[in-house]
PDB file of C-alpha atoms in Angstrom:
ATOM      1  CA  UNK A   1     105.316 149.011 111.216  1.00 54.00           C
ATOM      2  CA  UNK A   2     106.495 150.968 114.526  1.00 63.00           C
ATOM      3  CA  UNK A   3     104.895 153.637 116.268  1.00 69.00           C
ATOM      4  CA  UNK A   4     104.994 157.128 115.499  1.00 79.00           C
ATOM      5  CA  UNK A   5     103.624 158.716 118.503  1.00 78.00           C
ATOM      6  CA  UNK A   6     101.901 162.212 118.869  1.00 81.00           C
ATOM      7  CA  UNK A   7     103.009 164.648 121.455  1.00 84.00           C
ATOM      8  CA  UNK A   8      99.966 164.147 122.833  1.00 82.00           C
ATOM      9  CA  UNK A   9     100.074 160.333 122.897  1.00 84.00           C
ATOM     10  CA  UNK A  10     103.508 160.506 124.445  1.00 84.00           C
ATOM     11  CA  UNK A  11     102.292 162.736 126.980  1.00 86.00           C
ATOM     12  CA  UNK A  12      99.470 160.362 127.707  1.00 87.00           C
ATOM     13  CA  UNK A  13     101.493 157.723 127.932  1.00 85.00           C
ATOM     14  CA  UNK A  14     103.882 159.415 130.776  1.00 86.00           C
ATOM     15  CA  UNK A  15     100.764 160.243 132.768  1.00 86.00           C
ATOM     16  CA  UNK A  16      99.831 157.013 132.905  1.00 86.00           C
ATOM     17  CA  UNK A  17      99.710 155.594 136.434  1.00 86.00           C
ATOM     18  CA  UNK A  18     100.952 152.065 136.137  1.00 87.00           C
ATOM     19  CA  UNK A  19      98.133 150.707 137.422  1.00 89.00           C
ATOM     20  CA  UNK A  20      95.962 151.718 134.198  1.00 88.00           C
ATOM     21  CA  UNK A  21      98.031 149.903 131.903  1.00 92.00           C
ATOM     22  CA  UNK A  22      96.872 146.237 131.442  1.00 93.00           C
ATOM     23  CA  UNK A  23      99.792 143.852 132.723  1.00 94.00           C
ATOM     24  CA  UNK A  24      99.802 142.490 129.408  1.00 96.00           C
ATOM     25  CA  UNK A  25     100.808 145.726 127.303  1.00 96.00           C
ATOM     26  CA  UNK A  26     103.844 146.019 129.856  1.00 96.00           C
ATOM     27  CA  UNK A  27     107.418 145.913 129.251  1.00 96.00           C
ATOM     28  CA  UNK A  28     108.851 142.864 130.637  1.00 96.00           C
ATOM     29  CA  UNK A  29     112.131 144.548 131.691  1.00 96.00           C
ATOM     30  CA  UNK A  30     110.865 148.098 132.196  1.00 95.00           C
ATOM     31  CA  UNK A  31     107.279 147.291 133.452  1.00 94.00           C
ATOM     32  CA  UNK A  32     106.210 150.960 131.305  1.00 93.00           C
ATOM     33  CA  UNK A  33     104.039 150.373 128.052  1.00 94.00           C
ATOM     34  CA  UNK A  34     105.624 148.317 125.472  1.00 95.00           C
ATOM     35  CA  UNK A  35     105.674 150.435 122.394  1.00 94.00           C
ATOM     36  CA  UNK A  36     106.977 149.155 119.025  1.00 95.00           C
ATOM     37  CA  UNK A  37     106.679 146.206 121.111  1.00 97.00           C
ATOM     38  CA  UNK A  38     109.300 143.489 120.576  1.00 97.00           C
ATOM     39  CA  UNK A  39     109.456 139.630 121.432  1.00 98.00           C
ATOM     40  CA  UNK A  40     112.598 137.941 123.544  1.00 97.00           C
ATOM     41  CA  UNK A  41     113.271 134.909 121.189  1.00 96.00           C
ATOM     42  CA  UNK A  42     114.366 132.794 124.576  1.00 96.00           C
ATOM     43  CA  UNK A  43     111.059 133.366 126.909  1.00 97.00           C
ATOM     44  CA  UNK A  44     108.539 135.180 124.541  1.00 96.00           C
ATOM     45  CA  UNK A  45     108.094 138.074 126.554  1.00 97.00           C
ATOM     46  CA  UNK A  46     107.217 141.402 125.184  1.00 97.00           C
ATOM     47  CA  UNK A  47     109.969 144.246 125.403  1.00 97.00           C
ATOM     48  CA  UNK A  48     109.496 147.832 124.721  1.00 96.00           C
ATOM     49  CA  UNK A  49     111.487 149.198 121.922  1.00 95.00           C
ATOM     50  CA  UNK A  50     114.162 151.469 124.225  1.00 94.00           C
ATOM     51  CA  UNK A  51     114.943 148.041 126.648  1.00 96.00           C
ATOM     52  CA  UNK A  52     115.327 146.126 123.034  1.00 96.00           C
ATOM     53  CA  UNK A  53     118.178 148.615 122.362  1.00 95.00           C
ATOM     54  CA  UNK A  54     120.206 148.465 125.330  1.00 95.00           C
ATOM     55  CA  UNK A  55     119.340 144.727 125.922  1.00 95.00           C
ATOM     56  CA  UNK A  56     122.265 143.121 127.741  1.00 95.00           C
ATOM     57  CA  UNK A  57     124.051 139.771 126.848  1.00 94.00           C
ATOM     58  CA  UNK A  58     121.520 137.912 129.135  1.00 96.00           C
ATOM     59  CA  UNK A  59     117.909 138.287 129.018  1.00 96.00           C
ATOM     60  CA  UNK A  60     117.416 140.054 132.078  1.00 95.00           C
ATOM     61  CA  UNK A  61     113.460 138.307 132.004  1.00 95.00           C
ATOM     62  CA  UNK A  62     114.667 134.378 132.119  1.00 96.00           C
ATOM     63  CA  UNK A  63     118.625 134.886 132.093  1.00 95.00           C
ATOM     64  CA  UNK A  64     119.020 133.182 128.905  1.00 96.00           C
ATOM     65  CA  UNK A  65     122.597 133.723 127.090  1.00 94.00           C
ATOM     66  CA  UNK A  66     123.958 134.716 124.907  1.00 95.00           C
ATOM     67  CA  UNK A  67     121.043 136.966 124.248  1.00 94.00           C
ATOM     68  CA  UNK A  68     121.213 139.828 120.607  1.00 94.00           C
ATOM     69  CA  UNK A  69     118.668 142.743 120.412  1.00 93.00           C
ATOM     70  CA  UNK A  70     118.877 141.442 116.697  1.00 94.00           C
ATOM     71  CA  UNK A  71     117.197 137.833 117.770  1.00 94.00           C
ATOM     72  CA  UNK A  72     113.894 140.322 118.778  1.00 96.00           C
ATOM     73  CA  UNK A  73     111.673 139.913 116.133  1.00 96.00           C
ATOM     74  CA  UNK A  74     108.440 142.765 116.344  1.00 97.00           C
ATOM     75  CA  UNK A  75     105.354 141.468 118.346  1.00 97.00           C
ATOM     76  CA  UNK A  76     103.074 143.086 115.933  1.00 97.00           C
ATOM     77  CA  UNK A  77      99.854 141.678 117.578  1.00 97.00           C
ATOM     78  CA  UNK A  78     101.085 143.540 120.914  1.00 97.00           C
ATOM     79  CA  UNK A  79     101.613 146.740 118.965  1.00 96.00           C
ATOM     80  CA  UNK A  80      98.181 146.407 116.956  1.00 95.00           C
ATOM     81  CA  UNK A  81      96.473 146.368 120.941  1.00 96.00           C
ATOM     82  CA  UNK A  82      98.633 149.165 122.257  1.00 94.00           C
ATOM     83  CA  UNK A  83      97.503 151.587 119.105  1.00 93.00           C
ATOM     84  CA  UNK A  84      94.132 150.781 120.249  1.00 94.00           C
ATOM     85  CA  UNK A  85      94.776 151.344 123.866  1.00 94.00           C
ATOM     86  CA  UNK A  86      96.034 154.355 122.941  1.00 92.00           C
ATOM     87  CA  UNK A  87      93.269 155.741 121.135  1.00 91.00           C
ATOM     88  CA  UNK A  88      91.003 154.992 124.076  1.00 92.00           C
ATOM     89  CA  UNK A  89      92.364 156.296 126.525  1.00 90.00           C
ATOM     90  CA  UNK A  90      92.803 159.610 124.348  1.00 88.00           C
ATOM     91  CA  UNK A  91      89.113 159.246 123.628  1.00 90.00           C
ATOM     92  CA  UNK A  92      88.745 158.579 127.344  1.00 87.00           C
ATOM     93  CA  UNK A  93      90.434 162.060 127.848  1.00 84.00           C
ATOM     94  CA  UNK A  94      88.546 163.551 125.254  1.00 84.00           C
ATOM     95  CA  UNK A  95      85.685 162.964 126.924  1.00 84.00           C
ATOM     96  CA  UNK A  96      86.498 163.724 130.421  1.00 79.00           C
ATOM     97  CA  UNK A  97      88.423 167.317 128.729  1.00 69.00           C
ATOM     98  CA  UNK A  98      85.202 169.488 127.911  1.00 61.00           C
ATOM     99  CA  UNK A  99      84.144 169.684 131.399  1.00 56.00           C
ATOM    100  CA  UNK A 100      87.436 171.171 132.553  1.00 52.00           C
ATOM    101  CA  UNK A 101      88.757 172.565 129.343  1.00 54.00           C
ATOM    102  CA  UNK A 102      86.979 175.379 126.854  1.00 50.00           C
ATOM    103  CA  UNK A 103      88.183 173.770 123.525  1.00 51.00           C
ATOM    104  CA  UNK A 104      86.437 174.660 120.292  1.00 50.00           C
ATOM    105  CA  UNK A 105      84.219 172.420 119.823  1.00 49.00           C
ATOM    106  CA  UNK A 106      82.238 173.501 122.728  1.00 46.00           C
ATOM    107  CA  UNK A 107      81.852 177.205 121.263  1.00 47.00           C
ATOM    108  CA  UNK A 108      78.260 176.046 120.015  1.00 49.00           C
ATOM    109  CA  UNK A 109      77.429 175.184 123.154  1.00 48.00           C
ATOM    110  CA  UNK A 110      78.389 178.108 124.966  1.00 47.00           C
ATOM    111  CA  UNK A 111      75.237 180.060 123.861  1.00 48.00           C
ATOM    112  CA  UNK A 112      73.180 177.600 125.849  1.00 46.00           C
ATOM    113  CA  UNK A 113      74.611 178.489 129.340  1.00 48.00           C
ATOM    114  CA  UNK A 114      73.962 182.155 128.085  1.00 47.00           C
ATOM    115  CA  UNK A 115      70.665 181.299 127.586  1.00 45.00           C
ATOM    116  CA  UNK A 116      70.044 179.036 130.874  1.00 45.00           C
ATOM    117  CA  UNK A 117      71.816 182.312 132.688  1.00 46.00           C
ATOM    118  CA  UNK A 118      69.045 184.551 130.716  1.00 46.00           C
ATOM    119  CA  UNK A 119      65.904 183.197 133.045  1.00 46.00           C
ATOM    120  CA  UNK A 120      67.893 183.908 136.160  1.00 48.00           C
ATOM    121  CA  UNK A 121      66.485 187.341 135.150  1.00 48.00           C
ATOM    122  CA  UNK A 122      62.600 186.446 134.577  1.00 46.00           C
ATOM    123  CA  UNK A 123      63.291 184.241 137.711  1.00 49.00           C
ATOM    124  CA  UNK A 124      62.338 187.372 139.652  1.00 49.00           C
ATOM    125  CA  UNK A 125      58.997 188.055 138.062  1.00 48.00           C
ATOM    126  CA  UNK A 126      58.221 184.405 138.341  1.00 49.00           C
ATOM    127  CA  UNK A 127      58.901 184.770 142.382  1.00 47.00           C
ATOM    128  CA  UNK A 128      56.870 187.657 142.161  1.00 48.00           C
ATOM    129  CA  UNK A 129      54.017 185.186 139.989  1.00 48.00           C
ATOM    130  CA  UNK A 130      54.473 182.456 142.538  1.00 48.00           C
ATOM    131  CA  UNK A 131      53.662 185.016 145.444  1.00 48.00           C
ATOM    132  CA  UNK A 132      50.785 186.121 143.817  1.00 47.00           C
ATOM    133  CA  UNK A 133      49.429 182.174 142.847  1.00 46.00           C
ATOM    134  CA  UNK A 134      49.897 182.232 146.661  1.00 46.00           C
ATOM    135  CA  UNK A 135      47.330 184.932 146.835  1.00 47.00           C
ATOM    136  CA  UNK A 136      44.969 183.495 144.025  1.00 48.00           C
ATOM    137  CA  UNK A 137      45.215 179.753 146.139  1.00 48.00           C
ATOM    138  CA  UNK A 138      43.917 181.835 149.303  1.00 50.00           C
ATOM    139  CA  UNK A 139      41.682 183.531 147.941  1.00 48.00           C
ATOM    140  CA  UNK A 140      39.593 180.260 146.987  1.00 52.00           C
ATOM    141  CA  UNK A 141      39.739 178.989 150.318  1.00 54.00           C
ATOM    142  CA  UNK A 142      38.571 182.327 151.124  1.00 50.00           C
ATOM    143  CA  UNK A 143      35.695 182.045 149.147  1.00 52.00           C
ATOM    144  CA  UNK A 144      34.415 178.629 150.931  1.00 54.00           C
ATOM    145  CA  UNK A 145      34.812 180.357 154.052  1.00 52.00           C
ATOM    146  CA  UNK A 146      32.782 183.208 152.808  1.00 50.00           C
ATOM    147  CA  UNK A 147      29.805 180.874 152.270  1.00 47.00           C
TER     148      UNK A 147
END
């Protein structure tokens, strides 16, 4: 029922600014993402799994004693919403990523740009058309002028 992170979700979890994780996926203790989330038995607060190891005698939230890591039973609701947190902000990142980035996926792609680079080159000619539109346009009004 715990977590087994990715290196990329463990990365994306350290580059997390504080402020994008929701107050209520926060470690009570730690204040970082609660993964493998577990529940203080004396307050109900959610821990992350590293403060439920080292948890003192007191619960350093309410100051409750005596206070075991054992007595933390798994908030599995909390840890159900933090696996899909963390798939969208990797699908946030995903997103943002092919912009930046040159992965794969965007090989197909990449003839496109080739292609919107190709009428640079007949770009020219059409300059070249335009200027002589130009011509064809005064050369009606010449014609009024001629009558």
């Amino acid at each position: 029922a715990s977590l087994t992170l990715t290196e990329a979700q463990v990365e994306l979890i350290n580059s997390l600014p504080q402020d994008d994780i929701p107050a209520k996926l926060r470690c009570a203790i730690c204040s970082k993402l609660a993964i493998n989330a577990f529940r203080l038995p004396c307050c109900e607060q959610a821990i992350c799994e590293s403060c439920q190891s080292t948890l003192p005698a007191s619960c350093p939230v309410c100051e409750h004693s005596p206070l075991s890591a054992d007595d933390c039973k798994p908030h599995k609701a909390l840890r159900t919403t933090i696996k899909v947190f963390l798939r969208t902000e990797e699908k946030k990142r995903e997103s943002n990523r092919p912009k930046g980035a040159a992965p794969t996926p965007i090989t197909p792609v990449d003839p496109s740009p080739v292609t919107a680079a190709a009428p640079a080159i007949p770009e020219r000619p059409l300059s070249g058309e335009a200027t002589q539109a130009g011509e064809d346009r005064q050369a009606p009004v010449g014609e009024p002028s001629a009558d």
